[in-house]
XYZ file of N, CA, C and O in Angstrom:
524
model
N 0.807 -1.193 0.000
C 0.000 0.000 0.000
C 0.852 1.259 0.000
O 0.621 2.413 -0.360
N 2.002 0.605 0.565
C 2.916 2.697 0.850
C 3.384 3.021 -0.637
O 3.842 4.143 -0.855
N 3.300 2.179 -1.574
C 4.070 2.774 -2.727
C 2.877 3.543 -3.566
O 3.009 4.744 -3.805
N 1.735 2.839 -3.997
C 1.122 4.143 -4.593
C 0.407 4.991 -3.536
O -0.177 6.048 -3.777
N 0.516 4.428 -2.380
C 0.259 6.477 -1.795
C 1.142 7.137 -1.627
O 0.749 8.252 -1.280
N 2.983 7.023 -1.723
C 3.995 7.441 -1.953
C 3.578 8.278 -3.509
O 3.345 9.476 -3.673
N 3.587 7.298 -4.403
C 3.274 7.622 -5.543
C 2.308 8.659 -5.977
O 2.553 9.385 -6.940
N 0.946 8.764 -5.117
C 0.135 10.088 -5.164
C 1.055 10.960 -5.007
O 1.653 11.463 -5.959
N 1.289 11.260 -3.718
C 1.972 12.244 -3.041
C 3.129 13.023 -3.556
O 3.410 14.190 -3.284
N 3.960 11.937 -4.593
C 4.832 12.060 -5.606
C 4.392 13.362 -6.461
O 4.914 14.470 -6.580
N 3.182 12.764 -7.028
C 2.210 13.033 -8.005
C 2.005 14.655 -7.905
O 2.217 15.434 -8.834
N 1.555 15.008 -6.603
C 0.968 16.210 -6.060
C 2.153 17.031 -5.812
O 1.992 18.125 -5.271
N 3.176 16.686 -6.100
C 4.574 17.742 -5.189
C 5.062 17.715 -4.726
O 6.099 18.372 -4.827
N 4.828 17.009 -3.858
C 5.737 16.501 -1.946
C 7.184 15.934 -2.348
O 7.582 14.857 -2.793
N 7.769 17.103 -2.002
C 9.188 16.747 -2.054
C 9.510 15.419 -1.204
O 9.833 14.483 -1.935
N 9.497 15.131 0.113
C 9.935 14.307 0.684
C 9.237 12.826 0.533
O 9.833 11.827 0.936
N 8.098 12.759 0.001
C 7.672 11.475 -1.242
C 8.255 11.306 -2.338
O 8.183 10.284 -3.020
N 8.963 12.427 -2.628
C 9.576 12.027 -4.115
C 11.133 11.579 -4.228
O 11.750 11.083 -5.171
N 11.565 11.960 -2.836
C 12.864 11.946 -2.143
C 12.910 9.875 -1.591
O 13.631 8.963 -1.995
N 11.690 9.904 -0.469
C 11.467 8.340 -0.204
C 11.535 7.952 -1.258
O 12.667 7.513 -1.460
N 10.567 7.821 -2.541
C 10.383 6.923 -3.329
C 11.816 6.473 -4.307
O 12.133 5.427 -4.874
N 12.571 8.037 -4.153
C 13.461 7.827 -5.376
C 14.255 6.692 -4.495
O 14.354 5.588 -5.031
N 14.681 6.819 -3.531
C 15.392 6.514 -2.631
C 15.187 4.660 -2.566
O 16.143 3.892 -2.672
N 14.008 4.297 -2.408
C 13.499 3.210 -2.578
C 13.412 2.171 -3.893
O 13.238 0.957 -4.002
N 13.636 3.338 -4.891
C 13.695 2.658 -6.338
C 15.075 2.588 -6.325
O 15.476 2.523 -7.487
N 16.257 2.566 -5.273
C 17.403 2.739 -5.588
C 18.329 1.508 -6.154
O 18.690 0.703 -5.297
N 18.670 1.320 -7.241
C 18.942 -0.269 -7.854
C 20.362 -1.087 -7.858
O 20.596 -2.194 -8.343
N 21.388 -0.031 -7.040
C 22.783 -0.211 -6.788
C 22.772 -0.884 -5.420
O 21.833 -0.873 -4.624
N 24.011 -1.497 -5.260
C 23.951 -2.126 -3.887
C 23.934 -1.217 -2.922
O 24.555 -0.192 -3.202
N 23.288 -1.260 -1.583
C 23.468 -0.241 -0.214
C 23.608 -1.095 0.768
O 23.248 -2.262 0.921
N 24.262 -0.245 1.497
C 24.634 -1.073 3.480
C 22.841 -0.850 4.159
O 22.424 -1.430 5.162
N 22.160 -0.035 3.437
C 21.011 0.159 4.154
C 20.264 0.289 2.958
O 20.616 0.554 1.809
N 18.552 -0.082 3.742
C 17.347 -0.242 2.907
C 16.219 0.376 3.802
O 16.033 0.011 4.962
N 15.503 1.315 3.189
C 14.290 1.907 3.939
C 13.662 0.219 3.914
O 13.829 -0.753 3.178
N 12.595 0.608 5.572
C 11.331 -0.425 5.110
C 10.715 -0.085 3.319
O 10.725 -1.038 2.540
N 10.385 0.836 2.990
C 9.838 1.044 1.884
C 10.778 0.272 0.556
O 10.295 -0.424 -0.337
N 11.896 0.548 0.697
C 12.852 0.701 -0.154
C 13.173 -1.152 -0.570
O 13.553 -1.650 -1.630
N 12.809 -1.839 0.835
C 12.616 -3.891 1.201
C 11.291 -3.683 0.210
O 11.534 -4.136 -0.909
N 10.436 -3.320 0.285
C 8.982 -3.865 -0.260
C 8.665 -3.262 -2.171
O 7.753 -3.542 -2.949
N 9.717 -2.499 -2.303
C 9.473 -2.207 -4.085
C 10.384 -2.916 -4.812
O 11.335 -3.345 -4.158
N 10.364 -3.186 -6.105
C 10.851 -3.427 -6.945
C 11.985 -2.253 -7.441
O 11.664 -1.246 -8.072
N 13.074 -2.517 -7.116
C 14.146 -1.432 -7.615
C 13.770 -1.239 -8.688
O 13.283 -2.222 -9.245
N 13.809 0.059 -9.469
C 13.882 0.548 -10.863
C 14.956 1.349 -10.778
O 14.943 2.029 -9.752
N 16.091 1.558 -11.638
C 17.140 2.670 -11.559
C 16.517 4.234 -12.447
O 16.772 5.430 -12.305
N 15.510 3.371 -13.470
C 15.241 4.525 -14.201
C 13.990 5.419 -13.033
O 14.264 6.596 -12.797
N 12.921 4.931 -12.483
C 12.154 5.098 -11.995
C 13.150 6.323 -10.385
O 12.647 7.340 -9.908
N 14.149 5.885 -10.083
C 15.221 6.774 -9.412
C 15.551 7.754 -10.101
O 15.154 8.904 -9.911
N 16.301 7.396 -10.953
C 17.010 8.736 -11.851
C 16.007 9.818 -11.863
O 16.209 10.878 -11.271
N 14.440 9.458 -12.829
C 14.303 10.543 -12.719
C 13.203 11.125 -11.563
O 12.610 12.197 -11.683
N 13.072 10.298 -10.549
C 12.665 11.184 -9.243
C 13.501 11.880 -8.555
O 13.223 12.854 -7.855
N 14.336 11.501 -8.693
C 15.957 12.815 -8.256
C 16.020 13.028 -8.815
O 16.829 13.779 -8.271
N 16.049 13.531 -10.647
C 16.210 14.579 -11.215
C 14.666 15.762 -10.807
O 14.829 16.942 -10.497
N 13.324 15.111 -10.909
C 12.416 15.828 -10.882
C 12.814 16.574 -8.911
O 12.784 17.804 -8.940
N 13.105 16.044 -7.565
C 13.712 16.529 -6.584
C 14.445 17.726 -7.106
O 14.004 18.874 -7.060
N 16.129 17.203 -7.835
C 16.882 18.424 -7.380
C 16.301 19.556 -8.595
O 16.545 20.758 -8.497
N 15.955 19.302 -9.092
C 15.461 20.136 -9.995
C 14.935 21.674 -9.148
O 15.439 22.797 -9.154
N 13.317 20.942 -8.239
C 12.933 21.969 -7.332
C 13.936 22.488 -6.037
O 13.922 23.637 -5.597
N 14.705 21.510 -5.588
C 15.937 22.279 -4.939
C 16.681 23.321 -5.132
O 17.072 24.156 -4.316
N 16.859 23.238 -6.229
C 18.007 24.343 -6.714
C 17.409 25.511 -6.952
O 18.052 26.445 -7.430
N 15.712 25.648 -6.564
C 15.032 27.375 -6.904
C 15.114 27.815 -5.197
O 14.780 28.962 -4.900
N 15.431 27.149 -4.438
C 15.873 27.646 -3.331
C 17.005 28.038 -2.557
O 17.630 27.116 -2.034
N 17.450 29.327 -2.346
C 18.605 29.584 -1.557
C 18.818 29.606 -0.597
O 18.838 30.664 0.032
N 19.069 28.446 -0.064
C 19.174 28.215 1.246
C 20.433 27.185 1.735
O 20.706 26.368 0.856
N 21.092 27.089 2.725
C 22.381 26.183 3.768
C 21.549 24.771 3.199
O 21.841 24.048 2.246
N 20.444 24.679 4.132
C 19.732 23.561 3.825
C 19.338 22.488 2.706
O 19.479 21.265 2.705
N 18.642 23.602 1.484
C 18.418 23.430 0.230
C 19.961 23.027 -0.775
O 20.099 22.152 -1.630
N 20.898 23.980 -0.294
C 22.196 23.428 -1.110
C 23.274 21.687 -0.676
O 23.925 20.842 -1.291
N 22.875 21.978 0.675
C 23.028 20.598 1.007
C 22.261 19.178 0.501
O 22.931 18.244 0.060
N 20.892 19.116 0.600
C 20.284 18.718 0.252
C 20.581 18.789 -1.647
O 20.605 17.628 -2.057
N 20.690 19.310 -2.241
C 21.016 19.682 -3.829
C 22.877 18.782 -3.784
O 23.279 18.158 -4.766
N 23.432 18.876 -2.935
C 24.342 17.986 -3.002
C 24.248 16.687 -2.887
O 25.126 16.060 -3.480
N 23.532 16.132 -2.364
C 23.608 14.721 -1.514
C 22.427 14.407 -2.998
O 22.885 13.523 -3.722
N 21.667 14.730 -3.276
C 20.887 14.427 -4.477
C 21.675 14.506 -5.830
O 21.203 13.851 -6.759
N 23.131 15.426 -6.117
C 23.877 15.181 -7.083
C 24.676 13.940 -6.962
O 24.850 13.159 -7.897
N 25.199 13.780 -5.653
C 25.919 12.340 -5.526
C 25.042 11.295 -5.537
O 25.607 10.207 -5.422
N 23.690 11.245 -5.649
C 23.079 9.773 -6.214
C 22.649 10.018 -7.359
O 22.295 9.090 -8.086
N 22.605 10.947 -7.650
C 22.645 11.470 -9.334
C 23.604 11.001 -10.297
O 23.407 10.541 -11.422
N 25.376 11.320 -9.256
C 26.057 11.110 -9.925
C 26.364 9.294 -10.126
O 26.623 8.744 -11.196
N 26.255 8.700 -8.927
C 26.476 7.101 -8.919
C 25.250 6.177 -10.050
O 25.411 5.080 -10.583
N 24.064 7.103 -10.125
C 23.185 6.516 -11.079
C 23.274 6.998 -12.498
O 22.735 6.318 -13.371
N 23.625 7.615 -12.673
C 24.703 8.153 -13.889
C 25.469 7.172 -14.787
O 25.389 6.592 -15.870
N 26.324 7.331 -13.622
C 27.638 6.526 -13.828
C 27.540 4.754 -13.999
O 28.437 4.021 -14.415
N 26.237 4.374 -13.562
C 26.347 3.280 -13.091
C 25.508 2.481 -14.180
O 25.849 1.421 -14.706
N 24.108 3.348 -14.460
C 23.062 2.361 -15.035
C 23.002 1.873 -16.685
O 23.740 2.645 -17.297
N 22.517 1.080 -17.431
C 22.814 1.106 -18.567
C 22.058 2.063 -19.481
O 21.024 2.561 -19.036
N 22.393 2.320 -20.497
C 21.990 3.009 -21.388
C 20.573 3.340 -21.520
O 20.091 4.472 -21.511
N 19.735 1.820 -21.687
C 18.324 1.469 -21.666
C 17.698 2.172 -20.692
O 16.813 2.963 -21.020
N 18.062 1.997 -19.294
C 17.628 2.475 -18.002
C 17.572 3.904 -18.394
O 16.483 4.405 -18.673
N 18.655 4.587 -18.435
C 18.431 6.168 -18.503
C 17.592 6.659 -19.735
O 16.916 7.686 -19.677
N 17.680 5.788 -20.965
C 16.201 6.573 -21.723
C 15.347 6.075 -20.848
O 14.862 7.101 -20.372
N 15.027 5.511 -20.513
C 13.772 5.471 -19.739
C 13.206 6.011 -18.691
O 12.016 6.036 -18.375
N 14.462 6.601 -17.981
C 14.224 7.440 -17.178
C 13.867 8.579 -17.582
O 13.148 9.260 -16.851
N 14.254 9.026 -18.751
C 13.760 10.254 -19.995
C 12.651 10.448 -20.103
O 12.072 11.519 -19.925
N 11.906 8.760 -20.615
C 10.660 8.747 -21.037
C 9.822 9.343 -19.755
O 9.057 10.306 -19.714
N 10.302 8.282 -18.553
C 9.157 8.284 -17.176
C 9.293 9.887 -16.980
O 8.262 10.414 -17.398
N 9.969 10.584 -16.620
C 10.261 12.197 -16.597
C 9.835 12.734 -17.444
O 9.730 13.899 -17.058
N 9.284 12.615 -19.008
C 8.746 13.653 -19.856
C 7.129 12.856 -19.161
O 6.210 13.655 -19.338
N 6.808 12.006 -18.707
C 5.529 11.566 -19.075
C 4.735 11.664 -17.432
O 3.534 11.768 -17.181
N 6.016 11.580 -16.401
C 5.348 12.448 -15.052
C 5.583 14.162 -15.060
O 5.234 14.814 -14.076
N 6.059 14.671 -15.976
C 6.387 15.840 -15.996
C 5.197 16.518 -16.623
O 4.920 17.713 -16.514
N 4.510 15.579 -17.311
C 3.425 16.301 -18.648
C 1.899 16.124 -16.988
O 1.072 17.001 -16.737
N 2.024 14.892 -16.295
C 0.601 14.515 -15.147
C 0.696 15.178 -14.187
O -0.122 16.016 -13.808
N 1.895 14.830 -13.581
C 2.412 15.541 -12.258
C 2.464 17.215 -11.764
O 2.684 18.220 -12.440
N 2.298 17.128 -10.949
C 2.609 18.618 -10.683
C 4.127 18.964 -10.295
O 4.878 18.074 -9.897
N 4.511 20.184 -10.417
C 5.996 20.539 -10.348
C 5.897 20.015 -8.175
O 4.992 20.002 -7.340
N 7.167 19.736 -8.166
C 7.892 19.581 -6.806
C 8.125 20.667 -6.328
O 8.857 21.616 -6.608
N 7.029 20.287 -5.153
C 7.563 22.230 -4.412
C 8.379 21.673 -3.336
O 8.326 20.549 -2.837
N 9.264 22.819 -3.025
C 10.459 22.870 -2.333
C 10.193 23.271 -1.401
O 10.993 23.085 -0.484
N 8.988 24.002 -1.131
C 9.047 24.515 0.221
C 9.313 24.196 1.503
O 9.732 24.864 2.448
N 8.978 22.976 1.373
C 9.686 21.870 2.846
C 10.786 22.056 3.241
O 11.123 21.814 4.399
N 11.877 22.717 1.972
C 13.278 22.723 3.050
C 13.349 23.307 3.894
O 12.775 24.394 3.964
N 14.162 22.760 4.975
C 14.372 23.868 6.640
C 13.072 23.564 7.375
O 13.483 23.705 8.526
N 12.110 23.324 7.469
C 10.893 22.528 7.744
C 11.439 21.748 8.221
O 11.980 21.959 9.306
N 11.534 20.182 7.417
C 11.952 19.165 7.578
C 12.547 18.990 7.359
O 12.936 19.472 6.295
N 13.606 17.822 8.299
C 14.457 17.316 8.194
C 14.601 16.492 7.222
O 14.888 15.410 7.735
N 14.554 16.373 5.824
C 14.955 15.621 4.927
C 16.186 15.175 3.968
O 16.698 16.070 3.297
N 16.480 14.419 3.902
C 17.518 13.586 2.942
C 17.198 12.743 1.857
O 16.154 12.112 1.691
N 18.698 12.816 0.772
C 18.327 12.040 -0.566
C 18.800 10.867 -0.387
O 19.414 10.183 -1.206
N 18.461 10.558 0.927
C 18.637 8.509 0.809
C 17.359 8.279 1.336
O 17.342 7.110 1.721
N 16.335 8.793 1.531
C 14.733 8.196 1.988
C 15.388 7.925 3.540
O 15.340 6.779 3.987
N 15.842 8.736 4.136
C 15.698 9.171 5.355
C 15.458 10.899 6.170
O 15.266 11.995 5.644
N 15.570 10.521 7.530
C 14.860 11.830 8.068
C 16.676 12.184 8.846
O 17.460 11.257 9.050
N 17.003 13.585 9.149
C 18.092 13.711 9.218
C 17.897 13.918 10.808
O 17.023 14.681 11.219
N 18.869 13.104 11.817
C 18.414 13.830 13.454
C 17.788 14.773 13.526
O 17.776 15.495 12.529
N 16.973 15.198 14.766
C 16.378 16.457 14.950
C 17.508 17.054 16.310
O 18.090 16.439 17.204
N 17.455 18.701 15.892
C 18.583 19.085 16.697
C 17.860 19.200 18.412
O 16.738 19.667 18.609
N 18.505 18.826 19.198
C 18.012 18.778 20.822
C 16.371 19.698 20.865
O 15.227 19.411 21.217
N 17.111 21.008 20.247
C 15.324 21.990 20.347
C 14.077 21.577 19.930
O 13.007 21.793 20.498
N 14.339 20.763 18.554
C 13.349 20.069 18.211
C 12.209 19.245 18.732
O 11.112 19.065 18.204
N 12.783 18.664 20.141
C 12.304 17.885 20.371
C 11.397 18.015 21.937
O 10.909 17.132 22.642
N 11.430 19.488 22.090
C 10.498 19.602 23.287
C 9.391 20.428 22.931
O 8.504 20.659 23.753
């Protein structure tokens, strides 16, 4: 059930659904796996371009936060790049012109909000956070 309501949520903007999911479609080996990330079917293309559609909306924000975040999304950018075959990345082309034409743009506004990261995790909360 969490992947197409990930997948709505995707759908609608939510950066940090589009961040989980990419994260979860991730198709290279990792020391770690979201619960989410155990229950889908890796796609590399289905990654590529949910971190491209992510940093995309990252980078209209100037912010400590937002540029960090715009980094850590270029380095799985760059390993899925580097890594996947040919086939995979048109396809990641295709899935990106064809959620790009349904979808709504990724709003960014969440950064500094939430604690989010481009591995489909939540980043500590600092001591203040938490009372």
């Amino acid at each position: 059930e969490a992947e197409p309501m990930l997948l709505g949520l995707a759908a609608t903007g939510d950066l940090e659904a589009t961040l989980l999911l990419a994260s979860a479609y991730w198709p290279l080996p990792s020391s770690h796996r979201s619960l989410l990330g155990q229950v889908v079917v890796p796609d590399g293309a289905r990654s590529l371009a949910l971190y491209r559609r992510a940093l995309e909306a990252v980078r209209q924000v100037d912010s400590h936060a937002a540029r960090t975040l715009a980094s850590e999304i270029g380095q799985q950018l760059d390993q899925l790049e580097n890594n996947l075959p040919p086939d995979a990345q048109s396809q990641a082309v295709a899935w990106q012109l064809e959620t790009g034409a349904q979808w709504a743009k990724v709003d960014p506004g969440e950064i500094g909000q939430r604690p989010i990261a481009a591995f489909g995790t939540v980043r500590p909360a600092p001591p203040a956070a938490c009372q």
